[in-house]
Short mmCIF file of C-alpha atoms in Angstrom, two decimals:
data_model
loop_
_atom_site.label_atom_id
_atom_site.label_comp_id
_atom_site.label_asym_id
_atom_site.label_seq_id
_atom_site.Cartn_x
_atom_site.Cartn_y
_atom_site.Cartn_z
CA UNK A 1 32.02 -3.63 -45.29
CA UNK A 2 33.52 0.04 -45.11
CA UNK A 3 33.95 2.21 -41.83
CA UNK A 4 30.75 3.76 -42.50
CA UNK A 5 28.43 0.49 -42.89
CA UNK A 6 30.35 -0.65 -39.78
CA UNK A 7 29.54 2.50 -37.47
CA UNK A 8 26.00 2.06 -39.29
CA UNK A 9 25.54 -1.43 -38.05
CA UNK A 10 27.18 -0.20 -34.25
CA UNK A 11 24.81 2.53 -34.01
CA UNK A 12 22.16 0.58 -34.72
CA UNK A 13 23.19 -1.78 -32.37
CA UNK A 14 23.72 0.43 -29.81
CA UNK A 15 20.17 1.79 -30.02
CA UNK A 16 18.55 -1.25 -29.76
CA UNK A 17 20.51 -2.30 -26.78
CA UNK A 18 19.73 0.81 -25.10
CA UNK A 19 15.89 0.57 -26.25
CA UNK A 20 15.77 -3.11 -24.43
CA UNK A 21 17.82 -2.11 -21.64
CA UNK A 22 15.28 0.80 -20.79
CA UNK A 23 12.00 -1.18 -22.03
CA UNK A 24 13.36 -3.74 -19.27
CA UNK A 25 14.36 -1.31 -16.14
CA UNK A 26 10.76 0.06 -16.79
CA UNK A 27 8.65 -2.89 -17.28
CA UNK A 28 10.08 -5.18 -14.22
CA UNK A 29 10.94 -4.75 -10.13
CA UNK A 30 14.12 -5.79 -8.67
CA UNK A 31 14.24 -9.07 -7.50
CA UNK A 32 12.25 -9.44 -4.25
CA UNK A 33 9.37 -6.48 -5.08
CA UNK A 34 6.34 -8.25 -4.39
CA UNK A 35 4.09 -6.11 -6.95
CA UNK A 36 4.24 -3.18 -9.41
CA UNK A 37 1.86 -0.25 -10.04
CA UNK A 38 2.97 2.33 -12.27
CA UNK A 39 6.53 3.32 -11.85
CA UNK A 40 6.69 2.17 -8.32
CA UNK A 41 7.90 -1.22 -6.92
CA UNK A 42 6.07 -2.05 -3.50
CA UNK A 43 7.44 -4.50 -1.19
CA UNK A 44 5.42 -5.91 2.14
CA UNK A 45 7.24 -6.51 5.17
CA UNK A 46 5.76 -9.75 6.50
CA UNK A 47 8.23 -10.51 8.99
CA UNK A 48 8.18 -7.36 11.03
CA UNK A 49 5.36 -5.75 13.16
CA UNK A 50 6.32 -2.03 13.52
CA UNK A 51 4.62 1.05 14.95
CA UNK A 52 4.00 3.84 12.64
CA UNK A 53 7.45 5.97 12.76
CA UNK A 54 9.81 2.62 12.68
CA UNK A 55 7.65 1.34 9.57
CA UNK A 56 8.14 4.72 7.64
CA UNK A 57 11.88 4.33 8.75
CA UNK A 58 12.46 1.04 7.57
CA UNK A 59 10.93 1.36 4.09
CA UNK A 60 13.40 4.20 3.79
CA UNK A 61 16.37 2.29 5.19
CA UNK A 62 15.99 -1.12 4.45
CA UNK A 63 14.79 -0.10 0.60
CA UNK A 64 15.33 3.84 -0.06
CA UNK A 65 11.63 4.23 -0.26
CA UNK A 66 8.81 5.57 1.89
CA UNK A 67 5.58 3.67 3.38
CA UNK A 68 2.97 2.99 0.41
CA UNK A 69 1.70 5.84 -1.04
CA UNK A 70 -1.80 4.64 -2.79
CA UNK A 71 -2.76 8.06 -4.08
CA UNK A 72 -4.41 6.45 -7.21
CA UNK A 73 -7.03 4.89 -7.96
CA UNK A 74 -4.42 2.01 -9.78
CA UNK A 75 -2.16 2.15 -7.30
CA UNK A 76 -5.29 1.24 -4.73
CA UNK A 77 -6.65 -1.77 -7.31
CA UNK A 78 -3.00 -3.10 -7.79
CA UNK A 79 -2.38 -3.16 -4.20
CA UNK A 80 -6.17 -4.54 -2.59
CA UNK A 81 -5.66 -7.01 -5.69
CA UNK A 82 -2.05 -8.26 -4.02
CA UNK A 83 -4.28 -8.09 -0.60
CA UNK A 84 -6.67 -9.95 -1.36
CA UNK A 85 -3.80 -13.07 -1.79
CA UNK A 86 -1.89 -12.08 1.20
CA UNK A 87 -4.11 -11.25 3.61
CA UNK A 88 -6.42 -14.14 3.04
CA UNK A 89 -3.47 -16.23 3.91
CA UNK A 90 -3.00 -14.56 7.04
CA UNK A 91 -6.27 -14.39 8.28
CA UNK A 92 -6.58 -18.14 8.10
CA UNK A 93 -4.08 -17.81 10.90
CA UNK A 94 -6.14 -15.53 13.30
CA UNK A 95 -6.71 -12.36 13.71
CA UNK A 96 -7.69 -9.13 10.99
CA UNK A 97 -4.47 -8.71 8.67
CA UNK A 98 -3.34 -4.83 8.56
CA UNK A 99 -0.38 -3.16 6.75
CA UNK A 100 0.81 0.34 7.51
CA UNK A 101 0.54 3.05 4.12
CA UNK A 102 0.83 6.31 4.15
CA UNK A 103 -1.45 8.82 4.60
CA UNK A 104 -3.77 10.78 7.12
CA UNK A 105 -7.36 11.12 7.67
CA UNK A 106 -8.84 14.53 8.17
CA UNK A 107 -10.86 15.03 11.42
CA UNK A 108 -14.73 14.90 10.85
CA UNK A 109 -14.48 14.03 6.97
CA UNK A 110 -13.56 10.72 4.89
CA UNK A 111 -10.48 12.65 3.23
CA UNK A 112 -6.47 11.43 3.58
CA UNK A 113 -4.06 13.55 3.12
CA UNK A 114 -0.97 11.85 1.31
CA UNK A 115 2.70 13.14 2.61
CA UNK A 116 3.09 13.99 -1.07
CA UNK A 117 0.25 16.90 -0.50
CA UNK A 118 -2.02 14.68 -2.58
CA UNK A 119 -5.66 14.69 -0.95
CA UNK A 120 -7.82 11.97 -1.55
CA UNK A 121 -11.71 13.59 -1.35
CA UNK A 122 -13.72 10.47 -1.04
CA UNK A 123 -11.04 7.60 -0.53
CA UNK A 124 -12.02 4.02 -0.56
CA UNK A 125 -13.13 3.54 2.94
CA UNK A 126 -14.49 0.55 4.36
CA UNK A 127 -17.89 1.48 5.08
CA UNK A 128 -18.20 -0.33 8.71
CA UNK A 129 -17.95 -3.12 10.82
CA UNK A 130 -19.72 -5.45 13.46
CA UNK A 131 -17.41 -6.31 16.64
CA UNK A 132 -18.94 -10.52 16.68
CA UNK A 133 -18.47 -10.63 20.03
CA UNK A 134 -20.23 -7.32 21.26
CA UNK A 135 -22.33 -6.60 18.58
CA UNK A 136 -20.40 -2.90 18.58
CA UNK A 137 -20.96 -1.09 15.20
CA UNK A 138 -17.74 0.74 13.60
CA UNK A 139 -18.07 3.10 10.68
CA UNK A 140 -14.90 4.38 9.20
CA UNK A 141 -13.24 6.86 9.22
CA UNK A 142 -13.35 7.60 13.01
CA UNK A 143 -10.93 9.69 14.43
CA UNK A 144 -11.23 9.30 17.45
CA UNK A 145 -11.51 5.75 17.59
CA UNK A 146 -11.26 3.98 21.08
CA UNK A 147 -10.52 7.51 22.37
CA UNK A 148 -7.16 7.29 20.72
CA UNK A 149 -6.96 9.75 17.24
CA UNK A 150 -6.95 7.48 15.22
CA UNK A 151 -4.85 9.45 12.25
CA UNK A 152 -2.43 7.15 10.32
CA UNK A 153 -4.14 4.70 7.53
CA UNK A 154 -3.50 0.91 7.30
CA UNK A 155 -4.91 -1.70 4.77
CA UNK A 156 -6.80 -4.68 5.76
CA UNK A 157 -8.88 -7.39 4.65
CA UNK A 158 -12.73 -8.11 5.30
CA UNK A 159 -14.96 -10.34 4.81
CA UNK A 160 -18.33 -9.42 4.30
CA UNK A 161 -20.79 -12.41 5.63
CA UNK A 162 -24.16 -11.10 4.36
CA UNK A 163 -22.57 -11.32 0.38
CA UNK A 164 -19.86 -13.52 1.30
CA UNK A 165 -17.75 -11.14 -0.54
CA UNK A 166 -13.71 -10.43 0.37
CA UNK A 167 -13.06 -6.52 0.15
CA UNK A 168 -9.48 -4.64 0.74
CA UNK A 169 -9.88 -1.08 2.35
CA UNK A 170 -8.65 1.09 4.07
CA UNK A 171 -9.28 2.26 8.15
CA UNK A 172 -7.46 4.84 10.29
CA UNK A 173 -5.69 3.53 13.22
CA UNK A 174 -3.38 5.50 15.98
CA UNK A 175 0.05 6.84 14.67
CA UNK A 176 1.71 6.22 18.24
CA UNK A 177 3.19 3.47 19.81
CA UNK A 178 -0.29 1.24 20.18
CA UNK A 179 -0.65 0.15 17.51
CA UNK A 180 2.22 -2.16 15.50
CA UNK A 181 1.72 -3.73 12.11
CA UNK A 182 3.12 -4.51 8.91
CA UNK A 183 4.78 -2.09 6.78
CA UNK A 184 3.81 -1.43 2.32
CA UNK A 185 6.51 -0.01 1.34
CA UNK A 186 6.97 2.00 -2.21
CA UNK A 187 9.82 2.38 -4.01
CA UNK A 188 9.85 4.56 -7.48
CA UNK A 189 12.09 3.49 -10.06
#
């Protein structure tokens, strides 16, 4: 072969090393990521129950992201699909399973408001709930749920016994110090 063949065969090479190399960093998560959506990785925190501000904090620290932003309509199927695995495992332990995303609900309407200005005009709210041992009847959103406002979003599980049906949705919970769960957290790539 001459010089030019060889740079020929180099370049070409090259570009297919740099076409794999880019069709890999798009198409896969770092080690750890527990789903993809997108361009995002998303990674939930199982082993930590923080209140709203130490959950945004910690996706930032611990991963250089932010808390969840599901501001899609994939982003919402990929993660109540992931849910729907994860939180039926922890609700055979007790209790109603919750993760912390981001996101606010506007006062007297069934709108969130993404920290990325993206607003959500009918987002996928669970329509209500029964309390089993009061009888109490929930619909979401409520702001001012419990007398708390109820602002900041989380995820959770339900199962509904009349269909026998598992739905992921979304509720509004209090931003302050009450209320502690688990953080989503996002990380774009």
């Amino acid at each position: 072969m001459n010089f030019l063949e060889d740079c020929e065969v180099t370049m070409r090479l090259l570009i297919i090393a740099v076409v794999v190399q880019a069709a890999l960093s798009v198409d896969h998560c770092p080690s750890g990521a527990d789903f993809r959506s997108g361009s995002s990785c998303f990674y939930y925190v199982s082993d930590r129950m923080l209140r709203h501000n130490e959950a945004r904090e910690y996706c930032s620290r611990t991963f250089g992201g932010q808390l969840a932003l599901l501001d899609n309509r994939k982003k919402v199927n990929d993660a109540i699909r992931f849910f729907y695995r994860v939180f039926d495992a922890e609700e055979d332990e007790g209790g109603v399973p919750t993760a912390w995303v981001d996101g606010y609900v506007t006062k007297g309407s069934n709108y969130v408001i993404h920290t990325n200005g993206v607003v959500q005009r009918h987002a996928r709210w669970i329509p209500s709930s029964r309390d089993s041992k009061t009888g109490a009847h929930f619909r979401w959103p409520n702001f001012d749920l419990f007398g708390w406002h109820a602002r900041c979003i989380v995820t959770s599980l339900w199962r509904r016994r009349s269909r026998g049906v598992e739905r992921a949705g979304f509720y509004n919970v209090p931003c302050n110090s009450i209320y502690w769960t688990h953080p989503l957290c996002e990380v774009k790539k």
